[in-house]
Short mmCIF file of C-alpha atoms in Angstrom, two decimals:
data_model
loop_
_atom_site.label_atom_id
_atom_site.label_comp_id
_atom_site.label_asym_id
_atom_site.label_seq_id
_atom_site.Cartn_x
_atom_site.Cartn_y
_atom_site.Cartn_z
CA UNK A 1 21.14 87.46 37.35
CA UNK A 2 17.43 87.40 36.28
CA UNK A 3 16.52 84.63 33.77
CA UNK A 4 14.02 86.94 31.23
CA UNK A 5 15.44 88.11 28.53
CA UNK A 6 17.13 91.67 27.96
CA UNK A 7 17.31 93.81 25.16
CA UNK A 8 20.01 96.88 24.75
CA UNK A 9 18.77 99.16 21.76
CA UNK A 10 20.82 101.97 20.14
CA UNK A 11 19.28 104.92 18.67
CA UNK A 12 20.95 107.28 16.80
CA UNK A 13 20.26 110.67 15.30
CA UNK A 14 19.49 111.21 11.87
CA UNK A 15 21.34 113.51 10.14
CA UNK A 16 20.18 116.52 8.09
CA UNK A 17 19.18 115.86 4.46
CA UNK A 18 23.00 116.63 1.86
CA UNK A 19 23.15 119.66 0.55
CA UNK A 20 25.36 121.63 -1.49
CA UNK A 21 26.96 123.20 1.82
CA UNK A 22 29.18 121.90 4.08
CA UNK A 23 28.08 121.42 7.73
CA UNK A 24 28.89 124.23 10.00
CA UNK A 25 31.77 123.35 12.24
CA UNK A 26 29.63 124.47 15.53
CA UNK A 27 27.37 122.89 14.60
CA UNK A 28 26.44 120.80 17.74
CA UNK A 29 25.61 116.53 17.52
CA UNK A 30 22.57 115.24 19.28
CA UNK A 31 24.19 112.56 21.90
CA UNK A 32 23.68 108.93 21.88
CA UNK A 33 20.89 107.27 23.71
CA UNK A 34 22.07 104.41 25.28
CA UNK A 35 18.95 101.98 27.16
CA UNK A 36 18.81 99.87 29.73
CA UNK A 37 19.33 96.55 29.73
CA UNK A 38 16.44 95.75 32.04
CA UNK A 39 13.12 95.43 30.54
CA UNK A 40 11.14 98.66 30.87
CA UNK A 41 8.43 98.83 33.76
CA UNK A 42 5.17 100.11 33.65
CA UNK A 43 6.20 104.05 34.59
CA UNK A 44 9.28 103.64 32.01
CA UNK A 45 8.05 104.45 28.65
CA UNK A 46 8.63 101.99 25.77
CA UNK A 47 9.78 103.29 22.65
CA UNK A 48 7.86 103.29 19.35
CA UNK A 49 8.34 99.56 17.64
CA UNK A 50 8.14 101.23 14.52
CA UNK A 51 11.26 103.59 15.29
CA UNK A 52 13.53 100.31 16.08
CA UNK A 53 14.88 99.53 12.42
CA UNK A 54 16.34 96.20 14.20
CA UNK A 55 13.83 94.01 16.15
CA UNK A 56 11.95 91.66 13.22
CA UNK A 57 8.52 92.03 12.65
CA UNK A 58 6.19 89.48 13.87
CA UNK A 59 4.40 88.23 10.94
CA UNK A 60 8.29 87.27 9.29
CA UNK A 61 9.22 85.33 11.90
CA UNK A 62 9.45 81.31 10.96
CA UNK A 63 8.39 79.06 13.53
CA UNK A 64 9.49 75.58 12.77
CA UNK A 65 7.37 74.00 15.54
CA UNK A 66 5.00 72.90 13.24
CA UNK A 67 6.89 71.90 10.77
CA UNK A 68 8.50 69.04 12.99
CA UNK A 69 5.26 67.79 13.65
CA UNK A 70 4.32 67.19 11.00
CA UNK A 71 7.37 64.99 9.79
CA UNK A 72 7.19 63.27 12.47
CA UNK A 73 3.45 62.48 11.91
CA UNK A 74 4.39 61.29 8.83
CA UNK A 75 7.19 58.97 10.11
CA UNK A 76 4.56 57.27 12.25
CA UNK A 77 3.48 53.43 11.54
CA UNK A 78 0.14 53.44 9.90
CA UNK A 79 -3.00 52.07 12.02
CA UNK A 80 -6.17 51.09 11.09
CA UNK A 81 -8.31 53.57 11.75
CA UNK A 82 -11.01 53.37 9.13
CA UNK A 83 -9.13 55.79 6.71
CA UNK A 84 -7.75 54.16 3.93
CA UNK A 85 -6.15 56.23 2.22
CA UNK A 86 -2.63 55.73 3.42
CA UNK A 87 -3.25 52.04 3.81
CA UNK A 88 -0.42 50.00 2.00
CA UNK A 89 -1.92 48.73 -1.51
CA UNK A 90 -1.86 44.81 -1.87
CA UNK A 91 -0.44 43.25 -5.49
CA UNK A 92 -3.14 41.95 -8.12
CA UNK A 93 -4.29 38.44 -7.51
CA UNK A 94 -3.33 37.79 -11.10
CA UNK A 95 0.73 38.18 -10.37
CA UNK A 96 0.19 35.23 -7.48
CA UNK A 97 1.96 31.95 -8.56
CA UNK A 98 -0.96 29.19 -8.14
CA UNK A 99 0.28 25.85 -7.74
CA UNK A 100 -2.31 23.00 -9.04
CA UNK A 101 -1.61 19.15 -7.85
CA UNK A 102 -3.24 16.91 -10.27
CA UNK A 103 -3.73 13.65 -8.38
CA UNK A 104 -4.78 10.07 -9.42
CA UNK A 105 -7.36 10.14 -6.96
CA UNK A 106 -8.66 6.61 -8.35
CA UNK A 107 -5.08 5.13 -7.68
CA UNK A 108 -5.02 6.33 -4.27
CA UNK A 109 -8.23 5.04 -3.05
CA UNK A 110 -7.19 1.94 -4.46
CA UNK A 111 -4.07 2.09 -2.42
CA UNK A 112 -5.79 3.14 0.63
CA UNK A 113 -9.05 0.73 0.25
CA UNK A 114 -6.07 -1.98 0.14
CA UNK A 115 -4.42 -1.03 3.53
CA UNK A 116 -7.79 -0.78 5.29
CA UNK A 117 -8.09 -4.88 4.41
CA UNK A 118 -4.64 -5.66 5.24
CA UNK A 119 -4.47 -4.11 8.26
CA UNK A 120 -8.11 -5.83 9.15
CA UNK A 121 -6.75 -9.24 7.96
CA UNK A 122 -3.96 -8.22 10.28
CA UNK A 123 -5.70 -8.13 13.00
CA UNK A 124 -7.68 -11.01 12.94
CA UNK A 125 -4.84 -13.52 12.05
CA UNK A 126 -2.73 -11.81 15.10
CA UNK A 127 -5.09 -11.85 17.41
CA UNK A 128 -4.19 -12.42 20.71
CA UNK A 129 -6.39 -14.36 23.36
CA UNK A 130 -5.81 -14.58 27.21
CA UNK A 131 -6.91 -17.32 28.90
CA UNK A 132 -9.53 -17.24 31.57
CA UNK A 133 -8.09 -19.64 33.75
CA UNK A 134 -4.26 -19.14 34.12
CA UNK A 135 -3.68 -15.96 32.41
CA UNK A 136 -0.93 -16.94 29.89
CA UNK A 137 -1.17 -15.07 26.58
CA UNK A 138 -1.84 -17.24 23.58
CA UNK A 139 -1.35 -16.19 19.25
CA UNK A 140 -4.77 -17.27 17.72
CA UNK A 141 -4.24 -19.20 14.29
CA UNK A 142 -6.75 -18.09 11.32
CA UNK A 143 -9.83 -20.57 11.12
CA UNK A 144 -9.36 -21.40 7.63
CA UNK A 145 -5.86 -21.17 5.26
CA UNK A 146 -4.95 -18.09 4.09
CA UNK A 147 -5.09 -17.72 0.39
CA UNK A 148 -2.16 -15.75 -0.53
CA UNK A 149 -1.38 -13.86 -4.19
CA UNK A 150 2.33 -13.23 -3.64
CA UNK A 151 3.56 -16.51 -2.34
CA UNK A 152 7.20 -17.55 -1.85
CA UNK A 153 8.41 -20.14 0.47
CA UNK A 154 8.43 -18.00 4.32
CA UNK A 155 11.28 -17.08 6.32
CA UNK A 156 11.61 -18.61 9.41
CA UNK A 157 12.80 -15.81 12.74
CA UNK A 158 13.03 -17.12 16.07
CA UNK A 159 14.58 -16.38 19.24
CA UNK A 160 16.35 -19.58 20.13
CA UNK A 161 17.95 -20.20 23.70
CA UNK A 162 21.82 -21.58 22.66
CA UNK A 163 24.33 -23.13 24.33
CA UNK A 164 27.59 -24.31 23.84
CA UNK A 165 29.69 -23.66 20.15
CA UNK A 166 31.93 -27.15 19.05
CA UNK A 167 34.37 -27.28 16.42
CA UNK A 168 34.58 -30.81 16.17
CA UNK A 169 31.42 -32.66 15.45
CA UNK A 170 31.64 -35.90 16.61
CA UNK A 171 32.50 -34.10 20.00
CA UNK A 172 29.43 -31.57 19.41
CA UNK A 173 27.05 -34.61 19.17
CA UNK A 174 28.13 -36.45 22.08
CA UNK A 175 27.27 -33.54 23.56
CA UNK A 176 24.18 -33.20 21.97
CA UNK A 177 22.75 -36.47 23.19
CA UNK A 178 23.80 -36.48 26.86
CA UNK A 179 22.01 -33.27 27.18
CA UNK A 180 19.10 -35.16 25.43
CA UNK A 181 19.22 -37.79 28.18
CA UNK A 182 18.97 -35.36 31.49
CA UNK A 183 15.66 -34.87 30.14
CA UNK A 184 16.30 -31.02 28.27
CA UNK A 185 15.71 -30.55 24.45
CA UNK A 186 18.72 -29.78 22.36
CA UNK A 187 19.60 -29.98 18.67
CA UNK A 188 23.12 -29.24 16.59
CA UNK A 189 22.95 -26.88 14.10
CA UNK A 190 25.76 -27.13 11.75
CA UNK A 191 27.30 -24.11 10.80
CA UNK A 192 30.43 -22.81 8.25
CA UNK A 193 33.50 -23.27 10.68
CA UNK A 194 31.40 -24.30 14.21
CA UNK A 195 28.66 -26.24 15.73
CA UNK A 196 26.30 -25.02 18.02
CA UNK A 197 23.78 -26.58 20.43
CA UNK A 198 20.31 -24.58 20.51
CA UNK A 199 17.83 -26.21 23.66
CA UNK A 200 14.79 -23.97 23.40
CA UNK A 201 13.10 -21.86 20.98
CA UNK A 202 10.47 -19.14 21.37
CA UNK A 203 8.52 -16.44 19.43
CA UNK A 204 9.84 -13.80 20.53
CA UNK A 205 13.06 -12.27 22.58
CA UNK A 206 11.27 -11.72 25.65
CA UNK A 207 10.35 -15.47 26.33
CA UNK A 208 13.26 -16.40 24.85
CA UNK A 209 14.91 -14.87 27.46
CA UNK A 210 13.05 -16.62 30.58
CA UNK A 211 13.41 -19.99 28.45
CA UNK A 212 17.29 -19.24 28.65
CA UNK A 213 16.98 -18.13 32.90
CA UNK A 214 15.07 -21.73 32.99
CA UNK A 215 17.87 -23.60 31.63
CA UNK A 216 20.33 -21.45 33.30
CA UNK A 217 18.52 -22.26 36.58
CA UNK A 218 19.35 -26.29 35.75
CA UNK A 219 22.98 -25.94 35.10
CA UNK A 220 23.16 -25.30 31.39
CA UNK A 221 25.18 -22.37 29.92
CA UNK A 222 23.12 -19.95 27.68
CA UNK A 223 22.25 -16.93 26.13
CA UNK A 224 19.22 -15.87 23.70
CA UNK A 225 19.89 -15.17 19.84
CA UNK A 226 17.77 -14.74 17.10
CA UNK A 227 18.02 -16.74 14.29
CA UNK A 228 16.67 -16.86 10.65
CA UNK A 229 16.33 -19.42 8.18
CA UNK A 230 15.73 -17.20 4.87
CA UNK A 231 12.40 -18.06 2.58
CA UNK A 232 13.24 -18.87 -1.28
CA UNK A 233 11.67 -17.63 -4.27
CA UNK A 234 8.70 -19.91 -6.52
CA UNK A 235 10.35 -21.86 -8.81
CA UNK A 236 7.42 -23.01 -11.85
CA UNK A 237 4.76 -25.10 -10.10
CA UNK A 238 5.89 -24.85 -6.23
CA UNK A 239 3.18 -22.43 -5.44
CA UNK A 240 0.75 -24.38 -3.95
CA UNK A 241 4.15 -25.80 -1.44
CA UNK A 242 4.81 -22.09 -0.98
CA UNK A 243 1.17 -21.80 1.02
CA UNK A 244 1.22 -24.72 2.50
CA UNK A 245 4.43 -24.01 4.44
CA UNK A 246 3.10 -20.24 4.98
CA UNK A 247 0.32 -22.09 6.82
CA UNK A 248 3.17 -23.85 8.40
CA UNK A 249 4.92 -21.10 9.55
CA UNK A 250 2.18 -19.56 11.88
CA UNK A 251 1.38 -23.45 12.98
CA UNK A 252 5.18 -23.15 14.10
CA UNK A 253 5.00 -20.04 16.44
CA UNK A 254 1.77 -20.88 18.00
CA UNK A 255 3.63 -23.63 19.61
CA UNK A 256 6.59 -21.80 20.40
CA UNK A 257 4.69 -19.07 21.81
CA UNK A 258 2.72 -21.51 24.23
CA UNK A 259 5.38 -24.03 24.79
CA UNK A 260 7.72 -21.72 25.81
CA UNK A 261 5.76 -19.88 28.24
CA UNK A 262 4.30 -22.88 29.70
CA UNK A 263 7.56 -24.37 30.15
CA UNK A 264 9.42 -21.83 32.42
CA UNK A 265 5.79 -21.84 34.02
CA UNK A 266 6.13 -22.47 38.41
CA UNK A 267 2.98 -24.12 37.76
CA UNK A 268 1.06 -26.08 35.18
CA UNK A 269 -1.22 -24.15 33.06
CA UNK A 270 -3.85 -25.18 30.32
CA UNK A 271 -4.66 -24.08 27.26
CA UNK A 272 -7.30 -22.24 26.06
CA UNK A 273 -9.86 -24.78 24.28
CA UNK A 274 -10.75 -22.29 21.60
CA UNK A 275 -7.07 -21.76 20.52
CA UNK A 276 -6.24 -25.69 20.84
CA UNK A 277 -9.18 -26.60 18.68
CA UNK A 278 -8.04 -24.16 15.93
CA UNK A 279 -4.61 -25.51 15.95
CA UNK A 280 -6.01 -28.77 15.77
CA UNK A 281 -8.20 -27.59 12.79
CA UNK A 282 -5.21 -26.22 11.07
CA UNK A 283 -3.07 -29.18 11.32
CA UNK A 284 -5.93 -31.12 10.25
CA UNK A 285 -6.42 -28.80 6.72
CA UNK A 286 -2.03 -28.95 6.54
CA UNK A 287 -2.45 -32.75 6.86
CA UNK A 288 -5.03 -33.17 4.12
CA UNK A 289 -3.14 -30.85 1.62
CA UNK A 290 0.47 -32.10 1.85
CA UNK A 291 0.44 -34.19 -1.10
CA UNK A 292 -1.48 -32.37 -3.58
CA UNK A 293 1.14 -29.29 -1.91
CA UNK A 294 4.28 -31.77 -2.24
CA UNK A 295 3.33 -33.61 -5.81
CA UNK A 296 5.29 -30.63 -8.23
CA UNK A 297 8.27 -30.23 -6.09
CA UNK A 298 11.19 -32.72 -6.90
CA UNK A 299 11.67 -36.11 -4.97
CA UNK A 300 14.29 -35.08 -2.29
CA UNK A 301 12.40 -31.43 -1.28
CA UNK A 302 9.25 -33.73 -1.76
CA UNK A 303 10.87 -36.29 0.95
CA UNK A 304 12.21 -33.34 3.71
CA UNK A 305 9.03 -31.51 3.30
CA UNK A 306 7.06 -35.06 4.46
CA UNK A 307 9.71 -35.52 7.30
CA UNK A 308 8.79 -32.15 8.49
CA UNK A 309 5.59 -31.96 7.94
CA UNK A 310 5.41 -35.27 10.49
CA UNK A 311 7.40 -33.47 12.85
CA UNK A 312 5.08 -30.74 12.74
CA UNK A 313 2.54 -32.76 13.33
CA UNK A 314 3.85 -34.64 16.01
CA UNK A 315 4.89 -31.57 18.01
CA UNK A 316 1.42 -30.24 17.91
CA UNK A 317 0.14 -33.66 19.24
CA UNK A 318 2.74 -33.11 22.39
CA UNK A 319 1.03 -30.28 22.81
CA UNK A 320 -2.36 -31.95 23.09
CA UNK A 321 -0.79 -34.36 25.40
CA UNK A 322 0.16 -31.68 27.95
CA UNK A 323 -3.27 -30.27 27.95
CA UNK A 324 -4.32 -33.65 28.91
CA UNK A 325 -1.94 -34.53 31.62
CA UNK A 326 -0.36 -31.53 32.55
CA UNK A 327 2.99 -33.73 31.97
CA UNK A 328 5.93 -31.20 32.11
CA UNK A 329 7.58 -33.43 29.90
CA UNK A 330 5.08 -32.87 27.24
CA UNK A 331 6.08 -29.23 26.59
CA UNK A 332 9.69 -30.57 26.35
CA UNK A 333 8.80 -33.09 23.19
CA UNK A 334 7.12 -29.88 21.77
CA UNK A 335 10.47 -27.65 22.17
CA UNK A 336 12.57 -30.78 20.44
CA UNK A 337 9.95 -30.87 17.92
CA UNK A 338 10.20 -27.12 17.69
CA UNK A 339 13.87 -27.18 17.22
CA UNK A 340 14.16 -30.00 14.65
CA UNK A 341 11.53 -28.20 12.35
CA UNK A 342 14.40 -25.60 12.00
CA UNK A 343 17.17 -27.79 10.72
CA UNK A 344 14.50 -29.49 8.75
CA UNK A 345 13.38 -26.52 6.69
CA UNK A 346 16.70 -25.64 6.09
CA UNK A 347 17.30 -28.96 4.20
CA UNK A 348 13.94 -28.24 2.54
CA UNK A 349 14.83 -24.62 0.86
CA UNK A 350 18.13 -26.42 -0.14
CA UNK A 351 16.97 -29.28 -1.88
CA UNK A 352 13.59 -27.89 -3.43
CA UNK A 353 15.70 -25.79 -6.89
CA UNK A 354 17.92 -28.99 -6.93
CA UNK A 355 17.18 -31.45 -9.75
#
C-alpha cells in the first residue's frame, strides 16, 4: 500500500432553487460522483479547490511548530551572551547584613609582642649543644639567673629508674644500703602504704629508659616511671627562695641529663667546656645567694633548703670530678646526689608554710 496520502471527495448535485411547485416525479437525479482514492496524475484533471466545501483553506490552518519553539527557548538556562536583559537581577547592597569586629588591637599586640620574647627567652635557656668530641647531647644553663615576675617554688618531673616496692621499712633500708655497697646509687622514697627504691634518675623518659637497661644489664630489677614532686605557692617574703630554687631546678636536670647519658655510656665521654663552665658559673651565683634567699623562710625550711643546697653543690662537683678523671664512679656520686635532692625538696615544700 503506498505511503502518500489519499483523499476520497464526494460531490453532490445541487438542487434546484424551492419553489411554490412540487418537483416533477420524472424528474431525473444527476448521479453521484464518487473519486478515486489515488492522487490524480498529470492527464487526470483536478477539480476546482474552490468547489470542495470540505478541504480547509490554507491561510486557517494552525501550525504549532513554532509555537513549541519558542517555549522551549524560553525554558532554556540563560548564558552570558552580552544581552542583559534576561540576566537575573542581584539584591541592593543595602539589604546585605555587614558584620563589623571591633578589636583591641593595642591588647593584642601586647599579647603577641609578649610571646615573641618568651618564645626567644625559650630558646636561649633550652638550648641544646652537641659536643665536638664525643657527640653526647648536652641542656645549656642561662649565663646569668633568670629574673622571674610570677615566682612560686618549681615542680620537680623526672623520669626515675625504680626498683623494688617494701612494705616494711626497716627491711626496705637494708635493702637500700647493700645495693649502696655493690657500688649502684639507690635511695628510699617513703610513700603512703609502701617503700620504694629509685637507683637512677634522668631528664627525660628516653634516657631513663637506657639508665633502667644499664641496671637491668647488672642484675637489678627495674622499670622507668615518672615522678613529680609538686611546687608550692609564695607565702609573704619567700620570693626571693622561690628563684633561687627555680635556678635550682634547671641546675638539677643539667646533671641528670649528662649524668645519665654518660653513665650507660660503652665508653667515657667528656663534657663540653662551655656547658661545664656555665654550670660552674651558676652554682657559683646559687652559692652566693643562698642566705640572703634562705633568711625570710622559717628555721626548719631554712635548715633543708641548706642541706640541699650542699647536696646540690656537691653533685655538681662529682661532675667536675668525672671530667677530670674520667672515673665511672664519678657519674655514680652525681646520680646519688641526683636522687637525694628529690627526697630533700620534698622535706623542703613541707616544712617552708610550717611555723
Amino acid at each position: 500500500m503506498s505511503d502518500q496520502k489519499h483523499t476520497m471527495n464526494f460531490k453532490f448535485s445541487q438542487s434546484n432553487k424551492k419553489s411554490n411547485r412540487p418537483a416533477p416525479d420524472n424528474e431525473s437525479h444527476n448521479p453521484i460522483e464518487v473519486c478515486s482514492w489515488d492522487e490524480p496524475t498529470d492527464e487526470e484533471q483536478v477539480p476546482n479547490q474552490q468547489d470542495d466545501d470540505f478541504e480547509p483553506k490554507r491561510d486557517k490552518v494552525i501550525d504549532f511548530t513554532d509555537k513549541l519553539k519558542t517555549k522551549k527557548t524560553g525554558n532554556e538556562p540563560f548564558w552570558d551572551d552580552g544581552d542583559r536583559s534576561r540576566a537575573p537581577k542581584l539584591p541592593p547592597k543595602n539589604r546585605k547584613n555587614k558584620i563589623q569586629l571591633n578589636l583591641p588591637w593595642p591588647i593584642i599586640g601586647a599579647v603577641m609582642s609578649a610571646v615573641i620574647v618568651g618564645l626567644g627567652l625559650g630558646v636561649v635557656v633550652f638550648q641544646f649543644f652537641i659536643n665536638d668530641d664525643t657527640g653526647y647531647s648536652e641542656a645549656a644553663l642561662p649565663a646569668q639567673a633568670t629574673v622571674y615576675t610570677d615566682v612560686s617554688f618549681p615542680s620537680l618531673h623526672v623520669d626515675v629508674v625504680q626498683g623494688a616496692a617494701f612494705t616494711d621499712i626497716d627491711t626496705a633500708q637494708q635493702v637500700v644500703d647493700e645495693t649502696k655497697d655493690k657500688g649502684f646509687p639507690a635511695v628510699l622514697i617513703p610513700g603512703a602504704e609502701s617503700q620504694y627504691m629509685f637507683l637512677g634518675v634522668a631528664n627525660d623518659q628516653t634516657k631513663g629508659t637506657k639508665l633502667s637497661d644499664y641496671f637491668g644489664d647488672n642484675g637489678q630489677e627495674t622499670y622507668v616511671k615518672t615522678y613529680t614532686v609538686e611546687g608550692g605557692e609564695v607565702t609573704v617574703g619567700g620570693e626571693d627562695a622561690a628563684t633561687w630554687y627555680t635556678n635550682a631546678n634547671a641546675v638539677y636536670h643539667f646533671l641528670s641529663s649528662v649524668s645519665s647519658e654518660l653513665m650507660v655510656a660503652n665508653e667515657s665521654g667528656s663534657i663540653n667546656e662551655d656547658n661545664l663552665s656555665q654550670l660552674n658559673q651558676s652554682v657559683e651565683q646559687l652559692r652566693n645567694s643562698r642566705d640572703v634567699a634562705f633568711s625570710q623562710m622559717n628555721e626548719l625550711a631554712k635548715e633543708n633548703s641548706l642541706r640541699y643546697a650542699d647536696t646540690l653543690f656537691t653533685a655538681a662537683s662529682a661532675l667536675n670530678d668525672y671530667q677530670a678523671s674520667n672515673n665511672h664512679e664519678a657519674l655514680e656520686h652525681v646520680q646519688q646526689g641526683l636522687l637525694e635532692l628529690i627526697v630533700e625538696y620534698e622535706e623542703v615544700l613541707t616544712s617552708i608554710n610550717e611555723v
